[in-house]
XYZ file of C-alpha atoms in Angstrom:
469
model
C -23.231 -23.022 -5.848
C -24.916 -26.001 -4.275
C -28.296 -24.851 -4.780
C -27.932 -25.237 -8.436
C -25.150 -28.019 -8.043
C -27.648 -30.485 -5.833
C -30.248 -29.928 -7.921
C -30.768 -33.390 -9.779
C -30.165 -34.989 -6.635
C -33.582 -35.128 -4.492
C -31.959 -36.070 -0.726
C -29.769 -33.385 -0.660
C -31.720 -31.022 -2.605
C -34.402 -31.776 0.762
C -31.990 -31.422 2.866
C -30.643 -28.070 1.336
C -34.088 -26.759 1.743
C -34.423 -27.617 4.854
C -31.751 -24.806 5.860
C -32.396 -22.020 3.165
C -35.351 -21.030 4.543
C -35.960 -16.996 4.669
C -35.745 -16.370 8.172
C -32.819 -18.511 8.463
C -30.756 -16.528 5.671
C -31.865 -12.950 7.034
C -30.236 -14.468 10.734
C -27.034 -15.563 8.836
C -26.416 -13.155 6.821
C -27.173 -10.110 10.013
C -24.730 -12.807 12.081
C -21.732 -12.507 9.195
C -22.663 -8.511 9.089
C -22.040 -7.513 12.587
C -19.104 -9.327 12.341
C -17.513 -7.963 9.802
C -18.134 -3.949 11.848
C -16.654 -6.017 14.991
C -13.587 -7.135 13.517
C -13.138 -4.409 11.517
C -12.849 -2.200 14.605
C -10.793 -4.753 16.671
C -8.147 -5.009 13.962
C -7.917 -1.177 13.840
C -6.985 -1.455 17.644
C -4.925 -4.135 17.133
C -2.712 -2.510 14.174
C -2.241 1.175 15.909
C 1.389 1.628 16.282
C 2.498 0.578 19.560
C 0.045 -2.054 20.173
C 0.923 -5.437 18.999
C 4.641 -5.919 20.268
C 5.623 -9.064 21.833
C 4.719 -9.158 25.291
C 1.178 -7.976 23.968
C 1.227 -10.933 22.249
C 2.461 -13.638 24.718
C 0.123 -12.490 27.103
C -2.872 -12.594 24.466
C -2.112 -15.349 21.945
C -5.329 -17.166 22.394
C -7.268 -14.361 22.004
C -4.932 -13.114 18.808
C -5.516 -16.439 17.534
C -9.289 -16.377 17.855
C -9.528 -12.994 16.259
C -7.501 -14.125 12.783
C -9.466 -17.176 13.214
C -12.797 -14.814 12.946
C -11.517 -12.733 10.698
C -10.962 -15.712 8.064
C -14.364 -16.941 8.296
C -16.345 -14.079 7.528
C -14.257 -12.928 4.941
C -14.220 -16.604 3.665
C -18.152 -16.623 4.051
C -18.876 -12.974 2.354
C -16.049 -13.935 -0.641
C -17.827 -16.673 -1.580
C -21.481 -16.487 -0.897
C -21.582 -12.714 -2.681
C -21.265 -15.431 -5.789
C -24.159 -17.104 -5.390
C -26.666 -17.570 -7.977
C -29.403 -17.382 -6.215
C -30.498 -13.367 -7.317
C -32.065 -12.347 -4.194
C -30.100 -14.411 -1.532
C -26.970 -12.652 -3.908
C -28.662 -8.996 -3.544
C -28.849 -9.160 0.331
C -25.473 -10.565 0.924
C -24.108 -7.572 -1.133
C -26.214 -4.862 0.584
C -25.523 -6.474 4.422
C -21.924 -5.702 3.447
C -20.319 -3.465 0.342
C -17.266 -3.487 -0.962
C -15.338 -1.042 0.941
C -15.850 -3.025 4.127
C -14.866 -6.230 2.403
C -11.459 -4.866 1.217
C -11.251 -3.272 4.446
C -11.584 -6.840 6.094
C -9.192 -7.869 3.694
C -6.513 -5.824 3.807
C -5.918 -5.334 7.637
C -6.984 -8.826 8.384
C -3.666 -9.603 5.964
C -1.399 -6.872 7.397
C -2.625 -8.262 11.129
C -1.435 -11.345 9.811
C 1.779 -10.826 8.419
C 2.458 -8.838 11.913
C 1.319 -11.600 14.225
C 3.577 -14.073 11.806
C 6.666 -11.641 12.408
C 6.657 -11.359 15.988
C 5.748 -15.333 16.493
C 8.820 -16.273 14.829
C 10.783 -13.806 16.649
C 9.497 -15.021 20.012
C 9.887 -19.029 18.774
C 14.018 -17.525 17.325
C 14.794 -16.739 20.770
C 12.479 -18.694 23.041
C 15.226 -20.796 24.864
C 17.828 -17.408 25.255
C 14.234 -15.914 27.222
C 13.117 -18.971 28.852
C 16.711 -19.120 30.464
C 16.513 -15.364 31.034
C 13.268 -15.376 33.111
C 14.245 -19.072 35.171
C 17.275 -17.510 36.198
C 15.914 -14.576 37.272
C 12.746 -16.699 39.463
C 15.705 -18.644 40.537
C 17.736 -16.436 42.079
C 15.161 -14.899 43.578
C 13.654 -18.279 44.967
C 17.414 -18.360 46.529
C 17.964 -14.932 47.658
C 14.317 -15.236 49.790
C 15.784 -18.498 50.888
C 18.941 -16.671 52.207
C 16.885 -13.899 53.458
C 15.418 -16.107 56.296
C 18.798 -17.978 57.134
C 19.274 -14.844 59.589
C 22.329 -14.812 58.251
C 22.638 -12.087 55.784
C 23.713 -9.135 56.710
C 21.034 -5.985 57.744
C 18.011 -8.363 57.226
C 17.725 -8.267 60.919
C 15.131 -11.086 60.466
C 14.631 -14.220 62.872
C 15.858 -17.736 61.562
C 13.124 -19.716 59.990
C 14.798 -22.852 58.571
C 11.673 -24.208 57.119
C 11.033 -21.482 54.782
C 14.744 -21.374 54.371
C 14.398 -24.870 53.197
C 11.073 -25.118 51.333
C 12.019 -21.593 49.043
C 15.635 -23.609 48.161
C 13.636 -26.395 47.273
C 11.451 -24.248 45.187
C 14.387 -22.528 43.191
C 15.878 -26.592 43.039
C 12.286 -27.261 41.086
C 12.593 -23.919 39.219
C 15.819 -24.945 37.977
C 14.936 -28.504 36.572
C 12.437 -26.876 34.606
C 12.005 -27.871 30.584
C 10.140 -26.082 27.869
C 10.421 -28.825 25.607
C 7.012 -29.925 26.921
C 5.125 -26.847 27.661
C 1.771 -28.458 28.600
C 4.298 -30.136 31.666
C 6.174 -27.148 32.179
C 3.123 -24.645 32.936
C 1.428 -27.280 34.806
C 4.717 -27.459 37.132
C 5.179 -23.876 37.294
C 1.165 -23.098 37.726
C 1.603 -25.232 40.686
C 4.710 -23.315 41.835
C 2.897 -20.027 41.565
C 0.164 -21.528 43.583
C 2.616 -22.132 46.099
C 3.427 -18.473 46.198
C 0.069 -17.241 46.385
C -0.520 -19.760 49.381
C 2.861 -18.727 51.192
C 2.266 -14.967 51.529
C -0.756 -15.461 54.428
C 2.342 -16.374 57.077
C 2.607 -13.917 59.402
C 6.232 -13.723 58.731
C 5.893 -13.378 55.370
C 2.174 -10.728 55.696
C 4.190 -8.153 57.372
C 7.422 -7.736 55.313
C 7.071 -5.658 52.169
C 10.345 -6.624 50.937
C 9.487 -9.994 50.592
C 5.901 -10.130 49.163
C 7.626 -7.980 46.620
C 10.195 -10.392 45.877
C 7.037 -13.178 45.461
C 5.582 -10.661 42.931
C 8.648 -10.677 41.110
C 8.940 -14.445 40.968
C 5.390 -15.024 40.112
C 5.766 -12.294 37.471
C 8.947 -14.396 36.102
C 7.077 -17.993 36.549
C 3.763 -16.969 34.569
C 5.856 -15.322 31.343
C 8.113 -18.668 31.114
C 4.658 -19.935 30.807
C 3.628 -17.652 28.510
C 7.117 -18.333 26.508
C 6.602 -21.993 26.612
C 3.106 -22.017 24.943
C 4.505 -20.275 22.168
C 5.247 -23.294 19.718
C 5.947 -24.381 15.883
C 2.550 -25.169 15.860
C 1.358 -21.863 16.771
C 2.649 -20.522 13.745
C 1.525 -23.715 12.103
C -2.221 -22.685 12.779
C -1.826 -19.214 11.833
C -0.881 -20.370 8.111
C -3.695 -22.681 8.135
C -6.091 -20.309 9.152
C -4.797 -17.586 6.947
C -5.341 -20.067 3.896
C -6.387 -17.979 0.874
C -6.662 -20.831 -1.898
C -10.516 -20.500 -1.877
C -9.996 -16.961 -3.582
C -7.947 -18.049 -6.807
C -10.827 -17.298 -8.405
C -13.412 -14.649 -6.713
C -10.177 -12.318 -6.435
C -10.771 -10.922 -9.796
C -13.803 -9.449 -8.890
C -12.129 -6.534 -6.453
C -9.579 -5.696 -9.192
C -11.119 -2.512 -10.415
C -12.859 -1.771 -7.023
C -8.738 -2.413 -5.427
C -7.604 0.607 -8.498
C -10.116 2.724 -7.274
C -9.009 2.741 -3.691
C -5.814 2.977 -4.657
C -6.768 5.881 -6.253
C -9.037 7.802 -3.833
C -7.122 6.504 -0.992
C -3.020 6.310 -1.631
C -2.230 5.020 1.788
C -3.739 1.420 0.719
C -0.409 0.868 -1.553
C 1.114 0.330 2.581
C -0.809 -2.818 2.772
C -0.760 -4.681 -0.730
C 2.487 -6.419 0.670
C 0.520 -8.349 3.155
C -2.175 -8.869 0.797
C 0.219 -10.408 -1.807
C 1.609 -12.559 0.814
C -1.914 -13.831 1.876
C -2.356 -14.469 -1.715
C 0.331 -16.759 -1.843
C -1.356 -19.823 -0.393
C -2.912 -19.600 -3.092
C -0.007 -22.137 -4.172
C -0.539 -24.404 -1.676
C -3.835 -25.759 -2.524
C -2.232 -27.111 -6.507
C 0.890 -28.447 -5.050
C -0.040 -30.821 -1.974
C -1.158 -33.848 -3.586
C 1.992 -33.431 -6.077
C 4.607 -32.527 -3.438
C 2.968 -35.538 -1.466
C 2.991 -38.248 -3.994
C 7.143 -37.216 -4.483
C 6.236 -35.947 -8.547
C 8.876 -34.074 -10.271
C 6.298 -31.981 -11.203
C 6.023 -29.897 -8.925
C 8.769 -26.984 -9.549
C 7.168 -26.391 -12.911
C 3.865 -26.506 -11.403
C 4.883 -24.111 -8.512
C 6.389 -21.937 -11.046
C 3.120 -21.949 -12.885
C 1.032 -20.855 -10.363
C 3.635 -18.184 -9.446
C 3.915 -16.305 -12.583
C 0.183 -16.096 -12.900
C -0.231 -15.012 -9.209
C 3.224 -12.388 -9.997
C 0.960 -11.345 -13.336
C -1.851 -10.631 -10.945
C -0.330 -8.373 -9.003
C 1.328 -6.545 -11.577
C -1.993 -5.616 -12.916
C -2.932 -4.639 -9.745
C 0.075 -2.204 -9.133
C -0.341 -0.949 -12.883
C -2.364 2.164 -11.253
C 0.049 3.573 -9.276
C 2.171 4.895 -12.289
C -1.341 5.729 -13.381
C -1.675 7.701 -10.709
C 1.565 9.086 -10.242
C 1.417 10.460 -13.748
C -2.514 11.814 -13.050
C -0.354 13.787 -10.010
C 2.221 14.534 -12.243
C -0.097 16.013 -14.676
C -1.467 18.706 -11.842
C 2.015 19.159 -10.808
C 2.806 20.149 -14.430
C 0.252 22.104 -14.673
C 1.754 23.941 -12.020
C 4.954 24.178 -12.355
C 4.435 25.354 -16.538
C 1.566 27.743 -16.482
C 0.918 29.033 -12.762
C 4.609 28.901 -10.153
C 6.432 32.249 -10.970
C 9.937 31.594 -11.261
C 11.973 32.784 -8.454
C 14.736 35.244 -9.315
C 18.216 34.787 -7.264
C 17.744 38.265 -5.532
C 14.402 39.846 -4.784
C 13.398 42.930 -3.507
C 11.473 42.776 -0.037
C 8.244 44.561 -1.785
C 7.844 42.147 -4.225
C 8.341 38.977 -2.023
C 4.834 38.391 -1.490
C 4.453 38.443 -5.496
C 6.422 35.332 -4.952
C 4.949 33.784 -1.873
C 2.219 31.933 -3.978
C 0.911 30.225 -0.857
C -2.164 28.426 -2.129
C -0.271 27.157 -5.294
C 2.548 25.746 -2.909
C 0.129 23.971 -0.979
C -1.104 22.408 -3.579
C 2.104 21.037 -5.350
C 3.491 19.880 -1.493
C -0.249 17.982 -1.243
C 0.309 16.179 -4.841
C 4.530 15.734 -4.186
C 3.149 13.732 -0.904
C 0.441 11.347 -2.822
C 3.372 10.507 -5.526
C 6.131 9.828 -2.240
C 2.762 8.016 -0.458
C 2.522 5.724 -3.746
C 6.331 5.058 -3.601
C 6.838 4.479 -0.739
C 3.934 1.836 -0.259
C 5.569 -0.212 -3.194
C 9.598 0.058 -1.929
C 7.894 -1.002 1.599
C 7.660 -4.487 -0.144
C 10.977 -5.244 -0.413
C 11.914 -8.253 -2.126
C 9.261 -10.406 -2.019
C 9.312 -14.362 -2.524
C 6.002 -14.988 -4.571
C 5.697 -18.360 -4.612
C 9.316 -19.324 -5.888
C 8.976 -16.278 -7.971
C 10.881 -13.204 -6.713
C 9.238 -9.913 -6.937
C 11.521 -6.673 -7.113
C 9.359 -3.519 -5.648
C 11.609 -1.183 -7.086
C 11.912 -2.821 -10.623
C 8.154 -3.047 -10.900
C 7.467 0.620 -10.073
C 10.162 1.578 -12.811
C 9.155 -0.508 -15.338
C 5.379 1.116 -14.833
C 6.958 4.366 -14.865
C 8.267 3.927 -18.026
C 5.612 2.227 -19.638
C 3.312 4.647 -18.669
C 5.819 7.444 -19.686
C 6.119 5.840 -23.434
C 2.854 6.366 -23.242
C 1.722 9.409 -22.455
C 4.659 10.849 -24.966
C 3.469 8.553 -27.847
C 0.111 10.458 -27.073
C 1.023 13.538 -26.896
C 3.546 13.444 -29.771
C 0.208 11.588 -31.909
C -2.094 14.243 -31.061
C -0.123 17.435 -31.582
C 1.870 16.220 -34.611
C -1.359 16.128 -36.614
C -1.595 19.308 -38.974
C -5.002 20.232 -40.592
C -3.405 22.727 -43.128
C -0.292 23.865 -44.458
C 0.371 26.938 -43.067
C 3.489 27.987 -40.796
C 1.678 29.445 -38.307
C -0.327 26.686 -37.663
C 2.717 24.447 -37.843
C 4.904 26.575 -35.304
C 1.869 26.624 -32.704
C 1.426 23.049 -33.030
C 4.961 22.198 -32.336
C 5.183 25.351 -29.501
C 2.696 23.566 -28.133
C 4.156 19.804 -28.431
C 7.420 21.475 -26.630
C 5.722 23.121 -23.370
C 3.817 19.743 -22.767
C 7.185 17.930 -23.274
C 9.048 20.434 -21.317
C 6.699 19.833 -18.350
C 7.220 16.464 -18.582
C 11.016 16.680 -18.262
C 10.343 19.627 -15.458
C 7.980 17.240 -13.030
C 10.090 14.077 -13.768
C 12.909 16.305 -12.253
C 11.291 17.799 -9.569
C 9.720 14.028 -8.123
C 12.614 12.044 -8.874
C 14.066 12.120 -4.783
C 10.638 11.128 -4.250
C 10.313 8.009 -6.316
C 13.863 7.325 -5.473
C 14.881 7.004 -9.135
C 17.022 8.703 -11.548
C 13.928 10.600 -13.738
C 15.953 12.608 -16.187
C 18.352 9.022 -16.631
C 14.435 6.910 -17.336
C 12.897 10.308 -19.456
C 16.270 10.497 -21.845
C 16.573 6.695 -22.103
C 12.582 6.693 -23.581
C 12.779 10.045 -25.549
C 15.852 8.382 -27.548
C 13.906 4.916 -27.732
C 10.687 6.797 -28.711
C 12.377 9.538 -31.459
């Protein structure tokens, strides 16, 4: 915090001042605010299905660019300043903005990224197979227009106008000779060419045949997306990471943990975005290694794989609440499937059916079968991850929470119910009645979810029992 940091020095302590003000906070602060409901709303647009695909994004890049670019600064801003020690500066900061539309900020600004990343190195994969694609295509066009007023193709039943005959050839020649490798060049050639176009279409000739002012649209169309293909560069994607850097946040991070479980929690559909999150996190790495990598030390594996572990440890104790979770599901689902779901006899008589129908009880286990299938499926979306040079294994983290969390609740369960407060046999057989229905649910819901978590659950609740016992 500089306020505190600057204080034994008098000149910039004066010159702090001279900024922190009140009226100049409140205008900050309300600035940072409004932009945090903006963005929020833009990157919702941005991330509905359908949206961002890659024409969308040749034809918008700047303004893509400017968005993550936004984005990054007023989550950068909030991040830190919510820090500050300054106890009323601190207390506005945190009302302008809570938590929920911080993470919210967060999360999609990270997903938006990760998308934006994908499709930018798809374009830059095949950016010389589509800028030959669409100069072909302007080409031939350029030629066929060029044929068209030779009068000498057959049912154009157009007068000979050598001229344009000659000056479209010419065009398609220029066309032709075109290079990407220096796109400022190239789209200043082919904004000229377009020009050209534009200017071409007011001869009468040209006015009064539909055919051929199509043909122009076409090429023009063709001539503005090799421009669009040509700005897309290395460097493109090299701005992107630098904007995206999340080093500043090695630190403030930990202060979302719990407030990340809880909307985990309330909301299971978050799990679908902690893969871009962890990714963002990962420049976290790059901020230790440059001056190493830089000055050539030898260092710098062990110090990458430093870094790494504690950033894989971090998000292992963020992901520890979704077997949390699962289990609190698993718990109602028990509950259901021991003490309130009839079991359903091979043959029933029509009459009865209804008896059976349980509607509202149904309902409720499909609801919790679809927030334990939500959680799973938001980890296995991962894939395997490279965390740093660390490599993260979705599926092997969700089953080894599983069956922690399983020792666990069985440990508890066995400790509380295998406690006797006398010595009588009635007491004893009640206790252990008891012990087997909660066990037996166990074994029933591990059974009944195990498509859903795509694991074996009887194969993980016999390897524990015989570990446990």
């Amino acid at each position: 915090d500089l306020s505190q940091a600057w204080e034994p020095y008098k000149a910039a302590k004066l010159a702090l001042d001279n900024i922190l003000h009140k009226q100049n906070v409140y205008d900050v602060i309300n600035h940072y605010a409004n932009a945090v409901k903006t963005l929020n709303g833009r990157l919702l647009k941005y991330l509905t299905k359908g949206v961002l695909d890659e024409r969308f994004v040749m034809n918008n890049i700047r303004v893509l660019m400017h968005c993550v670019r936004d984005c990054n600064v007023s989550l950068r801003w909030f991040l830190l300043h919510r820090t500050t020690m300054h106890r009323k500066y601190r207390e506005l900061i945190r009302k302008a903005v809570g938590v929920e539309q911080l993470l919210d900020l967060m999360t999609n600004t990270a997903q938006f990224e990760l998308q934006l990343k994908n499709l930018l190195q798809q374009l830059l994969a095949s950016k010389e197979e589509r800028w030959e694609h669409y100069k072909l295509e302007a080409k031939t066009r350029l030629q066929d227009l060029s044929e068209y007023f030779s009068g000498e193709r057959a049912l154009t039943r157009v007068k000979k106008n050598s001229n344009l005959q000659q000056w479209f050839q010419k065009l398609a020649d220029q066309v032709s000779s075109l290079d990407f490798s220096n796109p400022v060049v190239a789209g200043r050639n082919i904004a000229h060419l377009i020009r050209h176009l534009e200017e071409v279409e007011q001869f009468h000739q040209i006015e009064s045949s539909m055919q051929v002012k199509a043909f122009l649209a076409d090429t023009r169309e063709y001539m503005t997306l090799m421009i669009r293909t040509a700005n897309i560069t290395d460097s493109v994607l090299a701005d992107l990471e630098t904007i995206s850097d999340f080093a500043y946040a090695c630190e403030v991070i930990n202060d979302y943990t719990s407030h990340l479980h809880h909307r985990i929690k309330s909301k299971p559909s978050t799990v679908l975005l902690l893969r871009a999150t962890f990714l963002k996190l990962s420049s976290i790495l790059s901020l230790p290694l440059v001056r190493i990598t830089q000055c050539g030390s030898k260092d710098d594996i062990s110090v990458a794989e430093y870094y790494s572990r504690n950033l894989v440890r971090y998000i292992r104790k963020v992901l520890e609440v979704v077997p949390k979770s699962v289990f609190n599901t698993l718990a109602l689902i028990i509950d259901l499937l021991t003490h309130k779901m009839k079991p359903v006899p091979t043959k029933i008589e029509r009459l009865h059916l209804q008896n059976y129908a349980q509607l509202n009880e149904r309902y409720t286990l499909a609801r919790a079968t679809h927030q334990v299938s939500v959680f799973t499926r938001g980890i296995l979306n991962m894939k395997t991850t490279l965390v740093g040079i660390v490599q993260l294994d979705p599926r092997q983290l969700l089953e080894d929470g599983i069956r922690k969390e399983l020792v666990q609740r069985i440990a508890s369960a066995l400790h509380t119910q295998l406690v006797f407060g006398s010595s009588k046999r009635i007491e004893f057989e009640h206790k252990l009645k008891s012990l087997g229905d909660q066990l037996t649910g166990f074994k029933r819901s591990f059974e009944y979810i195990q498509d859903y978590i795509h694991m074996y659950g009887l194969k993980i609740w016999q390897g524990e029992i015989s570990r446990i016992i």
